[in-house]
Coordinates of C-alpha atoms in Angstrom, one line a residue:
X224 CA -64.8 197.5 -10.2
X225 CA -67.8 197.4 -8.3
X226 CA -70.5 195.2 -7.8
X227 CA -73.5 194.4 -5.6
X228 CA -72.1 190.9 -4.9
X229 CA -69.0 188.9 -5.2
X230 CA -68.5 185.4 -3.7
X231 CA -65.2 184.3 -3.0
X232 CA -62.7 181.7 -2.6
X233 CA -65.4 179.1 -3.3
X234 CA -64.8 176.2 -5.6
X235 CA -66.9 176.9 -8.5
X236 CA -68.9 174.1 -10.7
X237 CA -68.5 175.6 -13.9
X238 CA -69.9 174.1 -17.6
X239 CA -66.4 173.5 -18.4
X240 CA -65.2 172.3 -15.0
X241 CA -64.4 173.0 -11.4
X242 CA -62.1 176.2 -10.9
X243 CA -61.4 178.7 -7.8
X244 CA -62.2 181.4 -9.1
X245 CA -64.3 184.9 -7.9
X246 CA -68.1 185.5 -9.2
X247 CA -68.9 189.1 -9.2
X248 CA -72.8 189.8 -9.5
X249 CA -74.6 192.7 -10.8
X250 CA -78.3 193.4 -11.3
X251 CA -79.1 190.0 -10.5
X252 CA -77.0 188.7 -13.3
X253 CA -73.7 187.1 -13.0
X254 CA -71.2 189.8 -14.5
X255 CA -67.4 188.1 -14.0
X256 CA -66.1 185.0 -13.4
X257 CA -62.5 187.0 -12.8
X258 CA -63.2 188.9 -9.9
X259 CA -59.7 190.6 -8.6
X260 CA -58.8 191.7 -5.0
X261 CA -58.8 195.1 -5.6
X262 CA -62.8 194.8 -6.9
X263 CA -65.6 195.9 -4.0
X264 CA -69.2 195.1 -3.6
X265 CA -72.4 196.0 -1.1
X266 CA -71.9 192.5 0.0
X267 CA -69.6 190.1 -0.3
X268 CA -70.0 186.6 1.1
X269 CA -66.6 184.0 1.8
X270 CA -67.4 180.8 0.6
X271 CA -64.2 179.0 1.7
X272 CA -64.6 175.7 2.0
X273 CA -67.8 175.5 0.1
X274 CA -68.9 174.2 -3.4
X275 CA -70.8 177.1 -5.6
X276 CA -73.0 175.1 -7.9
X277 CA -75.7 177.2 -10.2
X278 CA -79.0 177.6 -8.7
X279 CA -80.3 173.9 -8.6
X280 CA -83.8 173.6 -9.9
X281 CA -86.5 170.9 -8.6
X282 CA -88.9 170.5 -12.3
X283 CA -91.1 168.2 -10.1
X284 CA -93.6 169.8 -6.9
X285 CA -97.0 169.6 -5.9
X286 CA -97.1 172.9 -3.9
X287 CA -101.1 172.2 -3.3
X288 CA -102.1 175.9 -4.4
X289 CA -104.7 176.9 -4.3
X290 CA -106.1 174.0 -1.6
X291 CA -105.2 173.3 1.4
X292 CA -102.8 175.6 3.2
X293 CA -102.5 173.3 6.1
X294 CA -100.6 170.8 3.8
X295 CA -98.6 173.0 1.7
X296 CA -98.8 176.3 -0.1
X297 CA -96.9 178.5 -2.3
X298 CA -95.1 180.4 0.5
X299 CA -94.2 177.2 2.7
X300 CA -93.3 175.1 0.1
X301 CA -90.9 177.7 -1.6
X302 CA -89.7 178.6 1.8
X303 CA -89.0 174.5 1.7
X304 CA -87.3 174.9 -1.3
X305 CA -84.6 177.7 0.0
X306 CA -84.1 175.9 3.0
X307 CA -83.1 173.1 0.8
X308 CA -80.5 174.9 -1.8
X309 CA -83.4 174.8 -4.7
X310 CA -83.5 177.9 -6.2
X311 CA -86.2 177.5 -9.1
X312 CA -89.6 175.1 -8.5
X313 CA -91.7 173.5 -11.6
X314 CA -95.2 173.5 -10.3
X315 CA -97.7 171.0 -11.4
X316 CA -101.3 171.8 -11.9
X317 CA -103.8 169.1 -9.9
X318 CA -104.8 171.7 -7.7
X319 CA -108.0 172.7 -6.3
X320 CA -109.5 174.5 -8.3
X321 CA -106.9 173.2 -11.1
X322 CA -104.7 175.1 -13.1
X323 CA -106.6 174.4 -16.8
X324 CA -107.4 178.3 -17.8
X325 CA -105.8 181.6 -18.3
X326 CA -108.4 182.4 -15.5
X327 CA -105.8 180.1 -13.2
X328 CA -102.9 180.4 -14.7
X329 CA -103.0 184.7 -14.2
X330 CA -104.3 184.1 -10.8
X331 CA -100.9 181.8 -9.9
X332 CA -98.6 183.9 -11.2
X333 CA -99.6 187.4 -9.5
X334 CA -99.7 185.4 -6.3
X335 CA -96.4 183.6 -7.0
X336 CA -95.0 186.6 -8.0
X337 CA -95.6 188.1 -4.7
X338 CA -95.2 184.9 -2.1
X339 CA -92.5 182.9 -3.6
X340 CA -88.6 182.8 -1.9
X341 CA -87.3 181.2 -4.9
X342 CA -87.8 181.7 -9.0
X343 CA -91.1 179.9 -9.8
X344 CA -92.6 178.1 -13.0
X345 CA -95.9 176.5 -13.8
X346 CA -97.3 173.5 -15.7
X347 CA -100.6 174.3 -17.3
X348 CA -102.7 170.9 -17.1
X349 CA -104.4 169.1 -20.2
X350 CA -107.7 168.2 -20.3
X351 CA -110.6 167.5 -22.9
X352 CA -112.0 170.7 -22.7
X353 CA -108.9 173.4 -22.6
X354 CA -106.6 170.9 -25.2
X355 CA -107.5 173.0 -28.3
X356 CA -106.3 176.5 -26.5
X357 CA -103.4 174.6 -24.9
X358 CA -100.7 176.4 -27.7
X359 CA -102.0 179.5 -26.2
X360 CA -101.5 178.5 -22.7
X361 CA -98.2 177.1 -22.8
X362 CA -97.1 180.6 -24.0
X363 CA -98.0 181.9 -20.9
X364 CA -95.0 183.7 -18.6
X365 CA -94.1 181.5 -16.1
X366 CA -95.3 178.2 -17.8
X367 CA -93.1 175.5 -18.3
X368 CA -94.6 172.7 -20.5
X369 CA -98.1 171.1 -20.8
X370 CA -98.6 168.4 -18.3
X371 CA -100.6 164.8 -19.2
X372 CA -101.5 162.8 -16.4
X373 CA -102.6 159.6 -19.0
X374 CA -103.0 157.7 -15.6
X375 CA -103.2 158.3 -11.4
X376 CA -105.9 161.5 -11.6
X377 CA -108.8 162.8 -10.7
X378 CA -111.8 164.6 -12.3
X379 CA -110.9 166.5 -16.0
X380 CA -107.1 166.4 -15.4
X381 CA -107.0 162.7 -17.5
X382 CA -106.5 162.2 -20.7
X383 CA -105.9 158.3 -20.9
X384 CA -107.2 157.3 -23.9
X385 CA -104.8 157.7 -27.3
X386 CA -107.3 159.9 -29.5
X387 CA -107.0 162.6 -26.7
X388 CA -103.3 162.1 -26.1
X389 CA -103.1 162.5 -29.5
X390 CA -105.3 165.6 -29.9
X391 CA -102.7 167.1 -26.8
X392 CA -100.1 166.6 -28.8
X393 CA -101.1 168.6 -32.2
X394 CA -102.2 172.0 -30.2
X395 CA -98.8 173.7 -29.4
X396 CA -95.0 172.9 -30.2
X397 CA -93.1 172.5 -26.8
X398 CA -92.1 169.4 -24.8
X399 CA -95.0 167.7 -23.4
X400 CA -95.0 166.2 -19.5
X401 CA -96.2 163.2 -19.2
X402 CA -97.5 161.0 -16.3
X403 CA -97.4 157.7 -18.3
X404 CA -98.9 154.9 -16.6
X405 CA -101.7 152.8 -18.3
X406 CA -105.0 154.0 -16.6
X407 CA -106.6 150.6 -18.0
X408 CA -104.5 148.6 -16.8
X409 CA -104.7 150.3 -13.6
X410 CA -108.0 150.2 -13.3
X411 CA -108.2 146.4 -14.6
X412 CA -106.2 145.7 -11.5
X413 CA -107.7 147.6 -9.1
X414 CA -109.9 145.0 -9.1
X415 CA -107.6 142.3 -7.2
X416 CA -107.2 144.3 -4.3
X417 CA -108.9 144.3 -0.6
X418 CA -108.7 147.1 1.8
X419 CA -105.9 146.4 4.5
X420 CA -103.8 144.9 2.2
X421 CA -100.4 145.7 2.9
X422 CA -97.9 148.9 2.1
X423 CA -96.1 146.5 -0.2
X424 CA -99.1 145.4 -2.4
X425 CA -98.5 149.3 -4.3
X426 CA -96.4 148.2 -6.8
X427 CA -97.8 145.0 -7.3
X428 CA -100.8 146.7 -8.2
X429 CA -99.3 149.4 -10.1
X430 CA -96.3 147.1 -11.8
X431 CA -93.8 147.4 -14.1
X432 CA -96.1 146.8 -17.1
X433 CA -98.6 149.3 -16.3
X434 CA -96.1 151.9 -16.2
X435 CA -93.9 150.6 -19.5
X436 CA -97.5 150.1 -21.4
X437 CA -98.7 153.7 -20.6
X438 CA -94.9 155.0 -22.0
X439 CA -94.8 153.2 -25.4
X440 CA -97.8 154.5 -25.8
X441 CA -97.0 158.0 -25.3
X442 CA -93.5 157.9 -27.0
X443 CA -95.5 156.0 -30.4
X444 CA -98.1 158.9 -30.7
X445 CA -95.5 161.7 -30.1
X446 CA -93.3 160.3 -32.8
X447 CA -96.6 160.1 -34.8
X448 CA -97.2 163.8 -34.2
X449 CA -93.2 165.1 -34.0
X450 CA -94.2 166.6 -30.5
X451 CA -91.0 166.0 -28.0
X452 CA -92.3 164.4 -24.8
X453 CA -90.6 164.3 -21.5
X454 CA -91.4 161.3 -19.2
X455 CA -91.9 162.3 -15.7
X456 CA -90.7 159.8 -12.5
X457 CA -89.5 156.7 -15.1
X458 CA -89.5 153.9 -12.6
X459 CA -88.7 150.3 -14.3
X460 CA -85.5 148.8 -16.1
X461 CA -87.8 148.1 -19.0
X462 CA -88.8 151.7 -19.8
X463 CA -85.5 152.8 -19.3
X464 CA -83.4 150.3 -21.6
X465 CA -86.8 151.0 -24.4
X466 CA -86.6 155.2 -24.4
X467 CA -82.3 154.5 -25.3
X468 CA -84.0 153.8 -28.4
X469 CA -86.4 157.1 -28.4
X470 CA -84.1 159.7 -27.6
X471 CA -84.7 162.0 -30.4
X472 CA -88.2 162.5 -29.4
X473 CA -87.8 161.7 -25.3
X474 CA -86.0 162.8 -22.2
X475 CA -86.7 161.3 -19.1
X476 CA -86.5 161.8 -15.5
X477 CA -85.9 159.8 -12.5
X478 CA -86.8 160.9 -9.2
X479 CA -84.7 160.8 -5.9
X480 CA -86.6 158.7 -3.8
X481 CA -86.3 155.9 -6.7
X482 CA -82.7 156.3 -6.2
X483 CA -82.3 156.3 -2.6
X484 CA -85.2 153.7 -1.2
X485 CA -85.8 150.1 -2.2
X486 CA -89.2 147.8 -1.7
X487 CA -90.1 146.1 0.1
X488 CA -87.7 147.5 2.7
X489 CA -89.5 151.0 2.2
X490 CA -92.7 149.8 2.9
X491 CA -91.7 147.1 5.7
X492 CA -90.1 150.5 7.8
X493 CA -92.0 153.6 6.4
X494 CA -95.4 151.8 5.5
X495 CA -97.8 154.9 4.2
X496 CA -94.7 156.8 3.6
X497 CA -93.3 155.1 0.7
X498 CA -96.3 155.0 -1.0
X499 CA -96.1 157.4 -4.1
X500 CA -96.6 157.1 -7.7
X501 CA -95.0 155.6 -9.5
X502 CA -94.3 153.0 -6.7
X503 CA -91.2 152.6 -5.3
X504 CA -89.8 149.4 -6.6
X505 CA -87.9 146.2 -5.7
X506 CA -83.3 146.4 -6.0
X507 CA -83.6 145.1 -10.1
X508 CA -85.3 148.9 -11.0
X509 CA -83.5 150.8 -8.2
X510 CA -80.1 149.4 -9.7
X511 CA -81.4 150.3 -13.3
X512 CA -82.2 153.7 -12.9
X513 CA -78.6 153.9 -11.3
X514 CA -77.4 152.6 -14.8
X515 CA -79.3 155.2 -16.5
X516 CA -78.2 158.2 -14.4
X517 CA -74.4 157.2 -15.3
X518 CA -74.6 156.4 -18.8
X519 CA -76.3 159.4 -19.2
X520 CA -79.9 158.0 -20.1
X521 CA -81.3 160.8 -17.2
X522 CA -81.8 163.9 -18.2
X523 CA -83.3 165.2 -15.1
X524 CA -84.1 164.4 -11.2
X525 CA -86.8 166.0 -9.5
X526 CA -88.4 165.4 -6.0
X527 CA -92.1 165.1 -6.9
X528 CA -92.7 166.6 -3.8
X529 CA -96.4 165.6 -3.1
X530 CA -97.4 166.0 1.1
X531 CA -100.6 164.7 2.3
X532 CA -101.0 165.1 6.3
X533 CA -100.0 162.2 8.9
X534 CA -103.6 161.6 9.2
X535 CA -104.4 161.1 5.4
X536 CA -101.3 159.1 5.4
X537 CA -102.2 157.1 8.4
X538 CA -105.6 155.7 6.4
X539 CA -105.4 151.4 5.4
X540 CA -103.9 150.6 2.1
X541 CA -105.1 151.1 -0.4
X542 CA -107.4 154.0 0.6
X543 CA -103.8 156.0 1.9
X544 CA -103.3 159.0 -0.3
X545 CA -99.9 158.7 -2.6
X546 CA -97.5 161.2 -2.2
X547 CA -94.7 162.3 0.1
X548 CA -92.6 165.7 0.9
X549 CA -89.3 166.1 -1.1
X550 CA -88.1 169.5 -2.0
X551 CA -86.4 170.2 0.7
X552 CA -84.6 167.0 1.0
X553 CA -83.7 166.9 -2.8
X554 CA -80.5 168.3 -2.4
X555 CA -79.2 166.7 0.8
X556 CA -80.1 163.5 -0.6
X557 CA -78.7 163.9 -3.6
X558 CA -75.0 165.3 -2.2
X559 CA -75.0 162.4 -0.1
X560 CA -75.4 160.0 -3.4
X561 CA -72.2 161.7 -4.7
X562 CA -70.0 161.7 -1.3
X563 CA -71.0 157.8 -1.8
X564 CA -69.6 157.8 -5.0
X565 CA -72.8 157.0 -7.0
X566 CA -72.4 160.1 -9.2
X567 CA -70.3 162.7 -9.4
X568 CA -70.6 166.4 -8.8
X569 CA -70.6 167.2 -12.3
X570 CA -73.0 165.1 -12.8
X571 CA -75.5 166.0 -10.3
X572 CA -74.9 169.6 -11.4
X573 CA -76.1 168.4 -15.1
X574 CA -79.2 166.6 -13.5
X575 CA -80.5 169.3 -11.3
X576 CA -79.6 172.6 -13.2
X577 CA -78.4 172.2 -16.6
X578 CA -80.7 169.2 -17.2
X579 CA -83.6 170.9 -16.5
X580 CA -83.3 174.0 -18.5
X581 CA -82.0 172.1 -21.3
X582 CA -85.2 169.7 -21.3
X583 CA -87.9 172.9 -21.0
X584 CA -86.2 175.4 -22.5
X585 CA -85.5 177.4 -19.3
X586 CA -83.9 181.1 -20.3
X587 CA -80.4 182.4 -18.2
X588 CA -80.4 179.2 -15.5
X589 CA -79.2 176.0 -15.1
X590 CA -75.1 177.1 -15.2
X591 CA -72.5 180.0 -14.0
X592 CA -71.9 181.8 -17.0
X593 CA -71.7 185.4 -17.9
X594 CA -74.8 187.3 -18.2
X595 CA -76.4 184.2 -16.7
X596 CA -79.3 184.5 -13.7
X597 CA -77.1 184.6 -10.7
X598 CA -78.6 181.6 -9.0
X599 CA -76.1 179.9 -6.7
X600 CA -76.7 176.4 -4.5
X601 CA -73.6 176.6 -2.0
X602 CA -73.0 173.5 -0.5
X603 CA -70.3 172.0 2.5
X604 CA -69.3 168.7 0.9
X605 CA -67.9 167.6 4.3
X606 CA -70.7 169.0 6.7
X607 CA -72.3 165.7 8.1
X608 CA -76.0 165.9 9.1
X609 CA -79.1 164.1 9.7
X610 CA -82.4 164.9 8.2
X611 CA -85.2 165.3 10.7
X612 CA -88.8 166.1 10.5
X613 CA -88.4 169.0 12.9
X614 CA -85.9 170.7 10.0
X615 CA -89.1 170.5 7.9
X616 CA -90.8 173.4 6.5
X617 CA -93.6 172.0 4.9
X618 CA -96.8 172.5 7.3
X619 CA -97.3 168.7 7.1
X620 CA -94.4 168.2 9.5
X621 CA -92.6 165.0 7.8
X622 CA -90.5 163.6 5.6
X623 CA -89.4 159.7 4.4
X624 CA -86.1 160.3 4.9
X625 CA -86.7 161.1 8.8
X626 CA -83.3 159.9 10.7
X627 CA -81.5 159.4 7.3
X628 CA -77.3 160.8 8.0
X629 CA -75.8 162.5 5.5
X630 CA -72.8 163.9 4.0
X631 CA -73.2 166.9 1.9
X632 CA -75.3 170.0 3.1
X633 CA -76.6 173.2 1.6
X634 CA -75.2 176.4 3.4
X635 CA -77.0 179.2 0.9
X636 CA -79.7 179.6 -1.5
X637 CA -78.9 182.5 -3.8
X638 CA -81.8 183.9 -6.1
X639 CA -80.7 186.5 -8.6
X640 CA -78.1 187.5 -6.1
X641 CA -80.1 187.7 -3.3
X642 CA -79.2 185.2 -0.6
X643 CA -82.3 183.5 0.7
X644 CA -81.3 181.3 3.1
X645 CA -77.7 180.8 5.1
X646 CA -77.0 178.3 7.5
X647 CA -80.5 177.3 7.5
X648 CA -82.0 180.1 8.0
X649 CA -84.3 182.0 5.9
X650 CA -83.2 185.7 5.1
X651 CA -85.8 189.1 4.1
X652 CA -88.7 188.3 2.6
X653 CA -89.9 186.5 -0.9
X654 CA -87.9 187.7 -3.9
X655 CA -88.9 184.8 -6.5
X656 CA -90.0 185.6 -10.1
X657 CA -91.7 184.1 -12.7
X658 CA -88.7 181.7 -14.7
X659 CA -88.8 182.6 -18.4
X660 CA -88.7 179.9 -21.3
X661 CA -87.9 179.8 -24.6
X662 CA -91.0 180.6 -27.0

């Protein structure tokens, strides 16, 4: 038999298990999980010694397109992504101009299309205006899910109050992505702060109540309206031990920096560069979101990759723009957790590729199985590295996680059976398409 790739003597993560086993790949589709000796291929790639995992997906970046190309764009920030073992991004709209209108959403993916090194997907943002045509526009190829930010926006990309979350919620059927902390509350203590506060004063003004307020909220009107939600970076034990009671109507995701960095360490080292949003909180949250990703509470982990430059960064708290890089770091981070025995690989694998195209509906991704997209994450388990902001791709030049050692490191990015990247390099030029979902 022949084929136009076949990776072998790898240790395959398959939806049943781990197995050595031979993947043969045809038309960008995984055609055999039984690949003999005898069987041939254009190009066959030894992964001895590594881990195939399926194509692992980040459902959480701010690639800043269209805006400012000096920050991030499409091209560098998918070129991240590869470099990093992500093989499928989730875009969020707060661009400039944002994406709100078929106008926009056409306009990303023929650009996308053409600039992206991995498979790409959109969120189309709510606002007043587009919210009765957002049925239409989450039918859209490429589009993932509506997004909601009901708190932490600017301009017509927030819909905090309940009557509009509510009107959201009864144009269109799929999962709805929700940024859920309580703009009132937000704004009611915005009041208590001074410039030149400190770093560490960002979660005392956005606290654990602002962000569990804002997500009852949300959850009560979707069951209201019998519209699915999907809670983006859940960041406090409260909301956490509440949604076990909500999970027929809401998934949840955690994100990797509120597994990995704990305040007010964070702030104390990093200062401007721990400040994102949600904040990262004190050891009571980071241990409960730990809880969550074992007992199976998590049903995704994203990056919410978000750069600013050093010198937005560098401005006096609270005037310092939230956000940090990610994307490329997701997957180092993240291997490291499980070679520290905080998760398994199995698990991770669930979280990062299964988890996400279970929550949005994602078509052929998120596992190795026949006929599936033959995206592939191969990682060295062993390989011991340390992150540096000279490895970063992203035009702002830095990451959090500058200096942090790992163990765990991704050798290949694999899109449709095109390698992308090996050994961290990037290979040909942009191959990423538009991800499909499920009507």
């Amino acid at each position: 038999m022949h084929y136009d790739l076949i990776i072998r003597n790898g240790i395959c993560v398959l939806p049943w298990g781990e197995a050595r086993t031979d993947i043969g790949v045809r038309g960008g589709r995984i055609a055999s999980l039984s690949v003999s000796m005898a069987d041939e291929a254009d190009e066959v790639i030894d992964a001895a010694g590594l881990h195939v995992l399926p194509g692992l997906i980040d459902p959480h970046v701010h690639l800043r397109d269209p805006g400012n190309a000096a920050v991030e764009s499409i091209p560098t920030g998918t070129r991240a992504a590869a470099l990093g073992g992500v093989t499928t991004v989730f875009d969020m709209p707060n661009t400039a101009p944002s994406i709100t209108d078929g106008d926009m959403l056409r306009w990303k993916q023929e650009y996308a299309s053409r600039e992206s090194w991995v498979d790409f997907a959109m969120y189309v943002g709510a606002t007043r205006g587009n919210t009765p045509r957002l049925g239409e526009y989450e039918q859209f190829d490429g589009v993932c899910a509506v997004k909601v930010f009901a708190g932490s926006s600017t301009g017509d990309l927030m819909i905090e109050d309940d009557e509009g979350i509510r009107q959201v919620l009864e144009h269109g059927h799929r999962r709805v992505a929700f940024h859920s902390e309580d703009e009132y509350r937000l704004q009611a203590r915005r009041k208590l702060l001074t410039e030149g506060m400190s770093y560490e004063s960002h979660p005392f003004w956005r606290d654990e109540e602002c962000a569990f307020l804002g997500t009852r909220r949300i959850v009560g009107l979707a069951r209201r309206a019998r519209r699915p939600v999907h809670i983006l970076h859940t960041s406090t034990a409260e909301e956490l031990d509440w949604l076990a009671g909500h999970r027929d109507i809401a998934t949840v995701e955690v994100l990797v920096n509120h597994l990995t960095q704990v305040a007010p360490d964070c702030y104390e080292t990093l200062g401007a560069l721990a400040v994102m949003n949600p904040p990262i909180r004190d050891r009571r949250h980071y241990e409960a979101s730990w809880e969550a990703v074992r007992s199976g509470m998590v049903d995704t982990i994203g990056s919410d990759h978000a750069p600013h430059s050093l010198e937005a960064k560098a401005k006096p708290w609270p005037a310092t723009p939230a956000g940090l890089t990610g994307v490329q770091t997701l997957v180092p981070v993240m291997l490291d957790h499980v070679n520290a025995g905080r998760l398994s690989l199995g698990r991770m694998v669930d979280l990062m590729a299964a988890g996400p195209a279970r929550v949005y509906g994602l078509q052929a991704k998120g596992r190795i199985a026949m006929g599936y997209d033959a995206d592939f994450t191969l990682v060295d388990m062993a390989a011991k590295r340390r992150i540096t902001n000279d490895w970063i791709a992203t035009p702002a030049g830095w990451t959090p996680f500058d200096g942090m050692a790992v163990t765990g490191w991704p050798m290949a990015t694999i899109v449709r059976g095109q390698a992308v990247m090996r050994e961290d390099t990037i290979l040909g030029a942009p191959v990423g398409r538009l991800a499909c979902f499920a009507p």
